[in-house]
PDB file of C-alpha atoms in Angstrom:
ATOM      1  CA  MET A 253       0.000   0.000   0.000  1.00  0.00           C
ATOM      2  CA  ASP A 254       2.864   2.417   0.784  1.00  0.00           C
ATOM      3  CA  ASN A 255       4.280   1.946  -2.701  1.00  0.00           C
ATOM      4  CA  VAL A 256       0.909   2.696  -4.259  1.00  0.00           C
ATOM      5  CA  SER A 257       0.293   5.792  -2.171  1.00  0.00           C
ATOM      6  CA  ARG A 258       3.542   7.573  -3.021  1.00  0.00           C
ATOM      7  CA  VAL A 259       2.099   9.783  -5.729  1.00  0.00           C
ATOM      8  CA  THR A 260       4.693  12.230  -7.086  1.00  0.00           C
ATOM      9  CA  SER A 261       2.694  13.473 -10.061  1.00  0.00           C
ATOM     10  CA  PHE A 262      -0.841  13.434 -11.435  1.00  0.00           C
ATOM     11  CA  VAL A 263      -2.247  12.668 -14.862  1.00  0.00           C
ATOM     12  CA  LEU A 264      -4.989  15.073 -15.943  1.00  0.00           C
ATOM     13  CA  SER A 265      -7.196  12.799 -18.015  1.00  0.00           C
ATOM     14  CA  GLY A 266      -9.841  15.396 -18.849  1.00  0.00           C
ATOM     15  CA  LEU A 267      -8.172  16.214 -22.177  1.00  0.00           C
ATOM     16  CA  ASN A 268      -7.982  12.663 -23.499  1.00  0.00           C
ATOM     17  CA  VAL A 269     -11.132  13.050 -25.581  1.00  0.00           C
ATOM     18  CA  THR A 270     -10.029  16.254 -27.293  1.00  0.00           C
ATOM     19  CA  VAL A 271      -6.729  15.163 -28.882  1.00  0.00           C
ATOM     20  CA  ASN A 272      -8.094  15.378 -32.442  1.00  0.00           C
ATOM     21  CA  TYR A 273      -9.050  19.041 -31.945  1.00  0.00           C
ATOM     22  CA  ARG A 274      -5.888  20.147 -30.155  1.00  0.00           C
ATOM     23  CA  VAL A 275      -4.865  22.944 -32.549  1.00  0.00           C
ATOM     24  CA  ALA A 276      -8.330  24.487 -32.669  1.00  0.00           C
ATOM     25  CA  LEU A 277      -8.726  24.249 -28.894  1.00  0.00           C
ATOM     26  CA  PHE A 278      -5.272  25.727 -28.306  1.00  0.00           C
ATOM     27  CA  SER A 279      -6.091  28.719 -30.521  1.00  0.00           C
ATOM     28  CA  LEU A 280      -9.503  29.227 -28.907  1.00  0.00           C
ATOM     29  CA  THR A 281      -8.075  28.930 -25.387  1.00  0.00           C
ATOM     30  CA  LEU A 282      -5.230  31.339 -26.147  1.00  0.00           C
ATOM     31  CA  LEU A 283      -7.688  33.828 -27.644  1.00  0.00           C
ATOM     32  CA  SER A 284      -9.922  33.503 -24.585  1.00  0.00           C
ATOM     33  CA  TYR A 285      -7.006  34.062 -22.203  1.00  0.00           C
ATOM     34  CA  CYS A 286      -5.788  37.109 -24.140  1.00  0.00           C
ATOM     35  CA  PHE A 287      -9.295  38.582 -24.059  1.00  0.00           C
ATOM     36  CA  VAL A 288      -9.625  37.938 -20.303  1.00  0.00           C
ATOM     37  CA  VAL A 289      -6.307  39.700 -19.689  1.00  0.00           C
ATOM     38  CA  LEU A 290      -7.213  42.565 -22.037  1.00  0.00           C
ATOM     39  CA  VAL A 291     -10.616  43.450 -20.557  1.00  0.00           C
ATOM     40  CA  ASN A 292      -9.501  43.074 -16.941  1.00  0.00           C
ATOM     41  CA  VAL A 293      -6.260  44.989 -17.359  1.00  0.00           C
ATOM     42  CA  ALA A 294      -8.129  47.738 -19.260  1.00  0.00           C
ATOM     43  CA  LEU A 295     -10.544  48.190 -16.355  1.00  0.00           C
ATOM     44  CA  ILE A 296      -7.794  48.014 -13.717  1.00  0.00           C
ATOM     45  CA  VAL A 297      -5.593  50.577 -15.514  1.00  0.00           C
ATOM     46  CA  THR A 298      -8.584  52.881 -16.107  1.00  0.00           C
ATOM     47  CA  ILE A 299      -9.451  52.893 -12.397  1.00  0.00           C
ATOM     48  CA  ILE A 300      -5.839  53.378 -11.305  1.00  0.00           C
ATOM     49  CA  LEU A 301      -5.167  56.282 -13.699  1.00  0.00           C
ATOM     50  CA  ASP A 302      -8.407  58.200 -13.110  1.00  0.00           C
ATOM     51  CA  LYS A 303      -8.332  59.942  -9.719  1.00  0.00           C
ATOM     52  CA  ASN A 304     -12.096  60.467  -9.908  1.00  0.00           C
ATOM     53  CA  MET A 305     -12.485  56.696  -9.511  1.00  0.00           C
ATOM     54  CA  HIS A 306     -10.368  56.413  -6.375  1.00  0.00           C
ATOM     55  CA  GLU A 307     -13.502  55.626  -4.407  1.00  0.00           C
ATOM     56  CA  PRO A 308     -14.515  52.461  -2.507  1.00  0.00           C
ATOM     57  CA  MET A 309     -16.839  51.096  -5.205  1.00  0.00           C
ATOM     58  CA  TYR A 310     -14.216  51.352  -7.956  1.00  0.00           C
ATOM     59  CA  ILE A 311     -11.348  50.151  -5.780  1.00  0.00           C
ATOM     60  CA  LEU A 312     -13.372  47.052  -4.866  1.00  0.00           C
ATOM     61  CA  LEU A 313     -14.128  46.565  -8.553  1.00  0.00           C
ATOM     62  CA  CYS A 314     -10.410  46.873  -9.315  1.00  0.00           C
ATOM     63  CA  THR A 315      -9.705  44.199  -6.673  1.00  0.00           C
ATOM     64  CA  PHE A 316     -12.427  42.039  -8.216  1.00  0.00           C
ATOM     65  CA  CYS A 317     -10.737  42.207 -11.636  1.00  0.00           C
ATOM     66  CA  MET A 318      -7.301  41.530 -10.144  1.00  0.00           C
ATOM     67  CA  ASN A 319      -8.689  38.414  -8.489  1.00  0.00           C
ATOM     68  CA  GLY A 320     -10.103  37.337 -11.859  1.00  0.00           C
ATOM     69  CA  LEU A 321      -6.621  37.620 -13.380  1.00  0.00           C
ATOM     70  CA  TYR A 322      -5.178  35.663 -10.444  1.00  0.00           C
ATOM     71  CA  GLY A 323      -7.622  32.780 -10.894  1.00  0.00           C
ATOM     72  CA  THR A 324      -7.291  32.538 -14.667  1.00  0.00           C
ATOM     73  CA  THR A 325      -3.481  32.662 -14.458  1.00  0.00           C
ATOM     74  CA  GLY A 326      -3.664  29.546 -12.290  1.00  0.00           C
ATOM     75  CA  PHE A 327      -5.484  27.740 -15.096  1.00  0.00           C
ATOM     76  CA  TYR A 328      -4.763  29.029 -18.605  1.00  0.00           C
ATOM     77  CA  PRO A 329      -0.946  28.646 -18.835  1.00  0.00           C
ATOM     78  CA  LYS A 330      -1.190  25.003 -17.705  1.00  0.00           C
ATOM     79  CA  ILE A 331      -4.060  24.119 -20.033  1.00  0.00           C
ATOM     80  CA  LEU A 332      -2.249  25.780 -22.944  1.00  0.00           C
ATOM     81  CA  TRP A 333       0.833  23.700 -22.144  1.00  0.00           C
ATOM     82  CA  ASP A 334      -1.291  20.527 -22.010  1.00  0.00           C
ATOM     83  CA  LEU A 335      -2.929  21.348 -25.340  1.00  0.00           C
ATOM     84  CA  SER A 336       0.512  21.639 -26.937  1.00  0.00           C
ATOM     85  CA  SER A 337       1.698  18.354 -25.423  1.00  0.00           C
ATOM     86  CA  SER A 338       0.658  14.739 -25.784  1.00  0.00           C
ATOM     87  CA  VAL A 339       1.243  14.029 -22.082  1.00  0.00           C
ATOM     88  CA  HIS A 340      -0.940  15.832 -19.545  1.00  0.00           C
ATOM     89  CA  VAL A 341       1.017  15.526 -16.314  1.00  0.00           C
ATOM     90  CA  ILE A 342       1.381  17.859 -13.344  1.00  0.00           C
ATOM     91  CA  SER A 343       3.668  17.424 -10.351  1.00  0.00           C
ATOM     92  CA  TYR A 344       2.232  16.683  -6.924  1.00  0.00           C
ATOM     93  CA  SER A 345       3.269  20.084  -5.549  1.00  0.00           C
ATOM     94  CA  GLY A 346       2.141  21.826  -8.747  1.00  0.00           C
ATOM     95  CA  CYS A 347      -1.284  20.204  -8.423  1.00  0.00           C
ATOM     96  CA  LEU A 348      -1.650  21.367  -4.821  1.00  0.00           C
ATOM     97  CA  VAL A 349      -0.639  24.905  -5.808  1.00  0.00           C
ATOM     98  CA  GLN A 350      -3.167  24.938  -8.650  1.00  0.00           C
ATOM     99  CA  ALA A 351      -5.880  23.626  -6.310  1.00  0.00           C
ATOM    100  CA  LEU A 352      -4.967  26.382  -3.837  1.00  0.00           C
ATOM    101  CA  VAL A 353      -5.228  29.055  -6.541  1.00  0.00           C
ATOM    102  CA  MET A 354      -8.577  27.748  -7.798  1.00  0.00           C
ATOM    103  CA  SER A 355     -10.046  27.535  -4.297  1.00  0.00           C
ATOM    104  CA  SER A 356      -8.777  30.925  -3.087  1.00  0.00           C
ATOM    105  CA  PHE A 357      -9.913  32.543  -6.348  1.00  0.00           C
ATOM    106  CA  VAL A 358     -13.497  31.346  -5.877  1.00  0.00           C
ATOM    107  CA  ASN A 359     -13.561  32.170  -2.155  1.00  0.00           C
ATOM    108  CA  SER A 360     -12.105  35.638  -2.739  1.00  0.00           C
ATOM    109  CA  ASP A 361     -14.703  36.343  -5.417  1.00  0.00           C
ATOM    110  CA  MET A 362     -17.451  35.621  -2.908  1.00  0.00           C
ATOM    111  CA  SER A 363     -15.812  37.770  -0.226  1.00  0.00           C
ATOM    112  CA  ILE A 364     -15.301  40.712  -2.608  1.00  0.00           C
ATOM    113  CA  LEU A 365     -18.923  40.474  -3.766  1.00  0.00           C
ATOM    114  CA  ALA A 366     -19.977  40.638  -0.089  1.00  0.00           C
ATOM    115  CA  ALA A 367     -17.757  43.712   0.458  1.00  0.00           C
ATOM    116  CA  MET A 368     -19.275  45.351  -2.627  1.00  0.00           C
ATOM    117  CA  ALA A 369     -22.771  44.616  -1.315  1.00  0.00           C
ATOM    118  CA  TYR A 370     -21.845  46.277   2.003  1.00  0.00           C
ATOM    119  CA  ASP A 371     -20.523  49.308   0.130  1.00  0.00           C
ATOM    120  CA  ARG A 372     -23.776  49.667  -1.845  1.00  0.00           C
ATOM    121  CA  TYR A 373     -25.842  49.218   1.339  1.00  0.00           C
ATOM    122  CA  VAL A 374     -23.995  52.058   3.086  1.00  0.00           C
ATOM    123  CA  ALA A 375     -24.052  54.288  -0.023  1.00  0.00           C
ATOM    124  CA  ILE A 376     -27.834  53.976  -0.524  1.00  0.00           C
ATOM    125  CA  CYS A 377     -29.212  53.304   2.965  1.00  0.00           C
ATOM    126  CA  ARG A 378     -26.838  55.549   4.956  1.00  0.00           C
ATOM    127  CA  PRO A 379     -25.584  58.162   2.467  1.00  0.00           C
ATOM    128  CA  LEU A 380     -24.960  60.904   5.056  1.00  0.00           C
ATOM    129  CA  VAL A 381     -22.310  58.839   6.857  1.00  0.00           C
ATOM    130  CA  TYR A 382     -20.997  56.976   3.790  1.00  0.00           C
ATOM    131  CA  HIS A 383     -17.567  58.630   3.678  1.00  0.00           C
ATOM    132  CA  SER A 384     -17.017  58.256   7.405  1.00  0.00           C
ATOM    133  CA  ILE A 385     -17.982  54.562   7.367  1.00  0.00           C
ATOM    134  CA  MET A 386     -16.220  53.694   4.096  1.00  0.00           C
ATOM    135  CA  SER A 387     -12.995  55.462   5.018  1.00  0.00           C
ATOM    136  CA  ASN A 388      -9.681  54.535   3.415  1.00  0.00           C
ATOM    137  CA  GLN A 389      -8.774  52.534   6.503  1.00  0.00           C
ATOM    138  CA  ARG A 390     -12.073  50.626   6.479  1.00  0.00           C
ATOM    139  CA  LEU A 391     -11.730  49.979   2.756  1.00  0.00           C
ATOM    140  CA  LEU A 392      -8.182  48.632   3.201  1.00  0.00           C
ATOM    141  CA  MET A 393      -9.440  46.346   5.972  1.00  0.00           C
ATOM    142  CA  LEU A 394     -12.242  45.043   3.752  1.00  0.00           C
ATOM    143  CA  VAL A 395      -9.893  44.331   0.834  1.00  0.00           C
ATOM    144  CA  CYS A 396      -7.269  42.645   3.038  1.00  0.00           C
ATOM    145  CA  PHE A 397      -9.913  40.626   4.869  1.00  0.00           C
ATOM    146  CA  SER A 398     -11.504  39.477   1.605  1.00  0.00           C
ATOM    147  CA  LEU A 399      -8.216  38.309   0.085  1.00  0.00           C
ATOM    148  CA  LEU A 400      -6.179  37.095   3.066  1.00  0.00           C
ATOM    149  CA  THR A 401      -9.000  35.260   4.829  1.00  0.00           C
ATOM    150  CA  SER A 402      -9.992  33.463   1.636  1.00  0.00           C
ATOM    151  CA  PHE A 403      -6.371  32.495   0.978  1.00  0.00           C
ATOM    152  CA  CYS A 404      -5.837  31.229   4.551  1.00  0.00           C
ATOM    153  CA  ILE A 405      -9.042  29.156   4.511  1.00  0.00           C
ATOM    154  CA  SER A 406      -8.078  27.632   1.156  1.00  0.00           C
ATOM    155  CA  ALA A 407      -4.512  26.995   2.376  1.00  0.00           C
ATOM    156  CA  MET A 408      -5.855  25.183   5.443  1.00  0.00           C
ATOM    157  CA  ASN A 409      -7.867  22.846   3.215  1.00  0.00           C
ATOM    158  CA  ILE A 410      -4.841  22.177   0.979  1.00  0.00           C
ATOM    159  CA  ILE A 411      -2.525  21.511   3.954  1.00  0.00           C
ATOM    160  CA  LEU A 412      -4.991  18.927   5.252  1.00  0.00           C
ATOM    161  CA  THR A 413      -5.096  17.343   1.793  1.00  0.00           C
ATOM    162  CA  SER A 414      -1.288  17.178   1.586  1.00  0.00           C
ATOM    163  CA  ARG A 415      -1.158  14.781   4.555  1.00  0.00           C
ATOM    164  CA  LEU A 416      -3.335  12.153   2.824  1.00  0.00           C
ATOM    165  CA  LYS A 417      -1.970   8.966   1.294  1.00  0.00           C
ATOM    166  CA  LEU A 418      -3.255   8.710  -2.263  1.00  0.00           C
ATOM    167  CA  CYS A 419      -3.939   5.523  -4.204  1.00  0.00           C
ATOM    168  CA  SER A 420      -4.330   6.927  -7.699  1.00  0.00           C
ATOM    169  CA  PRO A 421      -2.496   9.540  -9.790  1.00  0.00           C
ATOM    170  CA  TYR A 422      -5.401  10.021 -12.211  1.00  0.00           C
ATOM    171  CA  ILE A 423      -7.503  13.185 -12.019  1.00  0.00           C
ATOM    172  CA  ASP A 424     -10.511  13.061 -14.319  1.00  0.00           C
ATOM    173  CA  ARG A 425     -10.543  16.818 -14.855  1.00  0.00           C
ATOM    174  CA  LEU A 426      -8.792  19.555 -16.815  1.00  0.00           C
ATOM    175  CA  TYR A 427      -7.193  21.020 -13.693  1.00  0.00           C
ATOM    176  CA  CYS A 428      -6.548  20.166 -10.053  1.00  0.00           C
ATOM    177  CA  MET A 429      -9.198  20.740  -7.422  1.00  0.00           C
ATOM    178  CA  ASN A 430      -8.936  20.038  -3.726  1.00  0.00           C
ATOM    179  CA  TRP A 431     -12.067  17.896  -3.529  1.00  0.00           C
ATOM    180  CA  ILE A 432     -10.918  15.738  -6.477  1.00  0.00           C
ATOM    181  CA  ILE A 433      -7.556  15.101  -4.785  1.00  0.00           C
ATOM    182  CA  VAL A 434      -9.251  14.212  -1.490  1.00  0.00           C
ATOM    183  CA  LYS A 435     -11.346  11.573  -3.286  1.00  0.00           C
ATOM    184  CA  LEU A 436      -8.109   9.809  -4.292  1.00  0.00           C
ATOM    185  CA  ALA A 437      -7.266   9.042  -0.636  1.00  0.00           C
ATOM    186  CA  CYS A 438      -6.514   5.398   0.130  1.00  0.00           C
ATOM    187  CA  PHE A 439      -8.376   5.432   3.432  1.00  0.00           C
ATOM    188  CA  PRO A 440     -11.725   7.291   3.569  1.00  0.00           C
ATOM    189  CA  ALA A 441     -11.398   7.507   7.358  1.00  0.00           C
ATOM    190  CA  ASP A 442      -8.398   9.814   6.890  1.00  0.00           C
ATOM    191  CA  THR A 443     -10.566  12.379   5.106  1.00  0.00           C
ATOM    192  CA  ILE A 444     -12.916  13.034   8.040  1.00  0.00           C
ATOM    193  CA  VAL A 445     -11.054  16.184   9.106  1.00  0.00           C
ATOM    194  CA  ASN A 446     -10.909  17.329   5.471  1.00  0.00           C
ATOM    195  CA  ASN A 447     -14.670  16.934   5.167  1.00  0.00           C
ATOM    196  CA  ILE A 448     -15.333  18.801   8.416  1.00  0.00           C
ATOM    197  CA  VAL A 449     -13.149  21.749   7.391  1.00  0.00           C
ATOM    198  CA  ALA A 450     -14.701  21.712   3.909  1.00  0.00           C
ATOM    199  CA  TYR A 451     -18.209  21.924   5.379  1.00  0.00           C
ATOM    200  CA  ILE A 452     -17.123  24.744   7.707  1.00  0.00           C
ATOM    201  CA  THR A 453     -15.756  26.571   4.652  1.00  0.00           C
ATOM    202  CA  ILE A 454     -19.077  26.109   2.863  1.00  0.00           C
ATOM    203  CA  ILE A 455     -20.939  27.475   5.899  1.00  0.00           C
ATOM    204  CA  ILE A 456     -18.642  30.526   6.082  1.00  0.00           C
ATOM    205  CA  TYR A 457     -19.312  31.438   2.464  1.00  0.00           C
ATOM    206  CA  ALA A 458     -22.998  30.618   2.810  1.00  0.00           C
ATOM    207  CA  PHE A 459     -23.036  33.389   5.450  1.00  0.00           C
ATOM    208  CA  HIS A 460     -21.405  35.665   2.869  1.00  0.00           C
ATOM    209  CA  ALA A 461     -24.302  34.892   0.521  1.00  0.00           C
ATOM    210  CA  PHE A 462     -26.818  35.499   3.317  1.00  0.00           C
ATOM    211  CA  PHE A 463     -25.176  38.857   4.078  1.00  0.00           C
ATOM    212  CA  ILE A 464     -25.440  39.885   0.402  1.00  0.00           C
ATOM    213  CA  VAL A 465     -29.152  38.988   0.364  1.00  0.00           C
ATOM    214  CA  TRP A 466     -29.706  40.862   3.659  1.00  0.00           C
ATOM    215  CA  SER A 467     -27.939  43.945   2.279  1.00  0.00           C
ATOM    216  CA  TYR A 468     -30.031  44.044  -0.869  1.00  0.00           C
ATOM    217  CA  VAL A 469     -33.283  43.536   1.004  1.00  0.00           C
ATOM    218  CA  TYR A 470     -32.571  46.824   2.794  1.00  0.00           C
ATOM    219  CA  VAL A 471     -31.280  48.489  -0.374  1.00  0.00           C
ATOM    220  CA  ILE A 472     -34.441  47.597  -2.311  1.00  0.00           C
ATOM    221  CA  LYS A 473     -36.656  48.759   0.578  1.00  0.00           C
ATOM    222  CA  THR A 474     -34.843  52.101   0.576  1.00  0.00           C
ATOM    223  CA  CYS A 475     -35.063  52.487  -3.207  1.00  0.00           C
ATOM    224  CA  VAL A 476     -38.784  51.773  -3.538  1.00  0.00           C
ATOM    225  CA  ASN A 477     -39.958  55.219  -2.439  1.00  0.00           C
ATOM    226  CA  SER A 478     -37.112  57.318  -3.802  1.00  0.00           C
ATOM    227  CA  LEU A 479     -36.609  58.171  -7.463  1.00  0.00           C
ATOM    228  CA  GLU A 480     -33.013  59.261  -6.796  1.00  0.00           C
ATOM    229  CA  ASN A 481     -32.173  56.024  -5.001  1.00  0.00           C
ATOM    230  CA  ARG A 482     -33.807  53.994  -7.764  1.00  0.00           C
ATOM    231  CA  ALA A 483     -31.555  55.692 -10.309  1.00  0.00           C
ATOM    232  CA  LYS A 484     -28.529  55.010  -8.107  1.00  0.00           C
ATOM    233  CA  PHE A 485     -29.637  51.372  -7.736  1.00  0.00           C
ATOM    234  CA  MET A 486     -29.938  50.882 -11.498  1.00  0.00           C
ATOM    235  CA  GLN A 487     -26.584  52.536 -12.110  1.00  0.00           C
ATOM    236  CA  THR A 488     -24.405  50.875  -9.454  1.00  0.00           C
ATOM    237  CA  CYS A 489     -26.264  47.874  -8.021  1.00  0.00           C
ATOM    238  CA  VAL A 490     -27.449  46.174 -11.220  1.00  0.00           C
ATOM    239  CA  PRO A 491     -23.864  45.435 -12.405  1.00  0.00           C
ATOM    240  CA  HIS A 492     -23.064  43.979  -8.983  1.00  0.00           C
ATOM    241  CA  LEU A 493     -26.188  41.809  -9.006  1.00  0.00           C
ATOM    242  CA  THR A 494     -25.364  40.689 -12.557  1.00  0.00           C
ATOM    243  CA  SER A 495     -21.855  39.659 -11.450  1.00  0.00           C
ATOM    244  CA  LEU A 496     -23.340  37.869  -8.439  1.00  0.00           C
ATOM    245  CA  LEU A 497     -25.844  36.003 -10.632  1.00  0.00           C
ATOM    246  CA  ILE A 498     -23.119  34.958 -13.094  1.00  0.00           C
ATOM    247  CA  PHE A 499     -20.930  33.760 -10.214  1.00  0.00           C
ATOM    248  CA  ILE A 500     -23.704  31.762  -8.518  1.00  0.00           C
ATOM    249  CA  VAL A 501     -24.890  30.117 -11.752  1.00  0.00           C
ATOM    250  CA  THR A 502     -21.374  29.038 -12.752  1.00  0.00           C
ATOM    251  CA  ILE A 503     -20.648  27.743  -9.242  1.00  0.00           C
ATOM    252  CA  LEU A 504     -23.893  25.729  -9.181  1.00  0.00           C
ATOM    253  CA  PHE A 505     -23.143  24.222 -12.583  1.00  0.00           C
ATOM    254  CA  ASP A 506     -19.674  23.243 -11.352  1.00  0.00           C
ATOM    255  CA  VAL A 507     -21.026  21.702  -8.130  1.00  0.00           C
ATOM    256  CA  PHE A 508     -23.664  19.685 -10.010  1.00  0.00           C
ATOM    257  CA  ASN A 509     -20.985  18.585 -12.467  1.00  0.00           C
ATOM    258  CA  LEU A 510     -18.792  17.343  -9.607  1.00  0.00           C
ATOM    259  CA  ARG A 511     -21.640  15.527  -7.884  1.00  0.00           C
ATOM    260  CA  PHE A 512     -23.776  14.247 -10.749  1.00  0.00           C
ATOM    261  CA  GLY A 513     -21.784  14.826 -13.945  1.00  0.00           C
ATOM    262  CA  SER A 514     -20.349  11.327 -14.280  1.00  0.00           C
ATOM    263  CA  ASN A 515     -23.092  10.367 -16.751  1.00  0.00           C
ATOM    264  CA  LEU A 516     -22.530  13.377 -18.981  1.00  0.00           C
ATOM    265  CA  PRO A 517     -20.340  13.180 -22.115  1.00  0.00           C
ATOM    266  CA  PRO A 518     -16.699  14.138 -21.331  1.00  0.00           C
ATOM    267  CA  THR A 519     -16.884  17.171 -23.631  1.00  0.00           C
ATOM    268  CA  ILE A 520     -19.860  18.584 -21.708  1.00  0.00           C
ATOM    269  CA  GLN A 521     -18.065  17.937 -18.414  1.00  0.00           C
ATOM    270  CA  ASN A 522     -15.026  19.857 -19.683  1.00  0.00           C
ATOM    271  CA  VAL A 523     -17.139  22.822 -20.784  1.00  0.00           C
ATOM    272  CA  ILE A 524     -18.857  22.994 -17.392  1.00  0.00           C
ATOM    273  CA  ALA A 525     -15.521  22.611 -15.593  1.00  0.00           C
ATOM    274  CA  ILE A 526     -13.948  25.656 -17.245  1.00  0.00           C
ATOM    275  CA  GLU A 527     -16.945  28.010 -17.470  1.00  0.00           C
ATOM    276  CA  LEU A 528     -16.104  29.465 -14.037  1.00  0.00           C
ATOM    277  CA  LEU A 529     -12.708  30.480 -15.439  1.00  0.00           C
ATOM    278  CA  ILE A 530     -14.070  31.922 -18.677  1.00  0.00           C
ATOM    279  CA  ILE A 531     -17.501  33.502 -18.179  1.00  0.00           C
ATOM    280  CA  PRO A 532     -17.078  35.627 -14.987  1.00  0.00           C
ATOM    281  CA  PRO A 533     -13.573  36.998 -15.809  1.00  0.00           C
ATOM    282  CA  ILE A 534     -14.816  38.079 -19.249  1.00  0.00           C
ATOM    283  CA  MET A 535     -18.338  39.203 -18.381  1.00  0.00           C
ATOM    284  CA  ASN A 536     -17.636  41.157 -15.173  1.00  0.00           C
ATOM    285  CA  PRO A 537     -15.386  43.848 -16.719  1.00  0.00           C
ATOM    286  CA  ILE A 538     -17.727  44.119 -19.713  1.00  0.00           C
ATOM    287  CA  VAL A 539     -20.833  44.484 -17.518  1.00  0.00           C
ATOM    288  CA  TYR A 540     -19.224  47.144 -15.330  1.00  0.00           C
ATOM    289  CA  GLY A 541     -17.566  48.865 -18.293  1.00  0.00           C
ATOM    290  CA  PHE A 542     -20.868  49.290 -20.133  1.00  0.00           C
ATOM    291  CA  LYS A 543     -23.097  50.019 -17.134  1.00  0.00           C
ATOM    292  CA  LEU A 544     -20.982  52.433 -15.082  1.00  0.00           C
ATOM    293  CA  THR A 545     -20.995  55.718 -17.002  1.00  0.00           C
ATOM    294  CA  ILE A 546     -17.705  57.066 -15.676  1.00  0.00           C
ATOM    295  CA  ILE A 547     -15.821  53.900 -16.692  1.00  0.00           C
ATOM    296  CA  ARG A 548     -17.508  53.724 -20.083  1.00  0.00           C
ATOM    297  CA  ASN A 549     -16.733  57.368 -20.854  1.00  0.00           C
ATOM    298  CA  ARG A 550     -13.144  57.014 -19.698  1.00  0.00           C
ATOM    299  CA  ILE A 551     -12.532  53.918 -21.860  1.00  0.00           C
ATOM    300  CA  LEU A 552     -14.222  55.522 -24.888  1.00  0.00           C
ATOM    301  CA  GLY A 553     -12.084  58.631 -24.353  1.00  0.00           C
ATOM    302  CA  ILE A 554      -8.889  56.568 -24.303  1.00  0.00           C
ATOM    303  CA  THR A 555     -10.034  54.675 -27.420  1.00  0.00           C
ATOM    304  CA  CYS A 556     -10.664  57.915 -29.314  1.00  0.00           C
ATOM    305  CA  LYS A 557      -7.228  59.252 -28.385  1.00  0.00           C
ATOM    306  CA  ILE A 558      -5.578  56.050 -29.607  1.00  0.00           C
ATOM    307  CA  LYS A 559      -7.431  56.265 -32.955  1.00  0.00           C
ATOM    308  CA  ARG A 560      -6.242  59.842 -33.419  1.00  0.00           C
TER     309      ARG A 560
END
């Protein structure tokens, strides 16, 4: 058993069915990655350069886009390498790092969305004290809490996974995920602590979701009787709710794929597996760029200058 459990590398078998379309998939994946980088970097640079956007809402949005780049960078370079190679192997440590990036990316997204919901709640429900509540210090605390807490929680899950003895090097997925690695454990009894911590993690981020719902219940109540607040809601809250909806839908698809996707064709499983790393990082900057007037005008202004 000890000989079997000494896994030093993993085979990512999710690409085995797509060998005949490798060139087309490589080109499409590279194009997708370039577009993700382009739209996110454009929004980040626009917010950094324009002093009028050095406000909590835009800084949180900038953090949101940076996290999108972080998550996609943990996936795209490796998948591009696999598409250009006939052997889809990743080292044990590399797999744990990728699982850490994927997990912390998703958790951070949820935390940042909760921070953005809090910002909108204060801006609409308590506008007179907005600048005192959302001070630079409070904003820095929110950003650090969103990123560092998510990373530490994800790291704790990965550290617990690293102690497990594994009986198989085969991961039936395009990339490494903590839960997939845990399922490879030789002794199910060893994964009890992993499962407990995983459920605690789910509960923590379920509270994030509850907080977002609670915030918007109060925001909507405040906006009902005020034309000015309704305009503010449509301008600043709709993009946030759109991002939240995209995030939740992609997460649910991924969860159902993990739990019940074994009967689906491998191609469909692959599409569902990567949608979280394609749809939100592309759609979020576009949604905010088109909906928030100041960002849209700034980007259009830069575009016109470039054309001249």
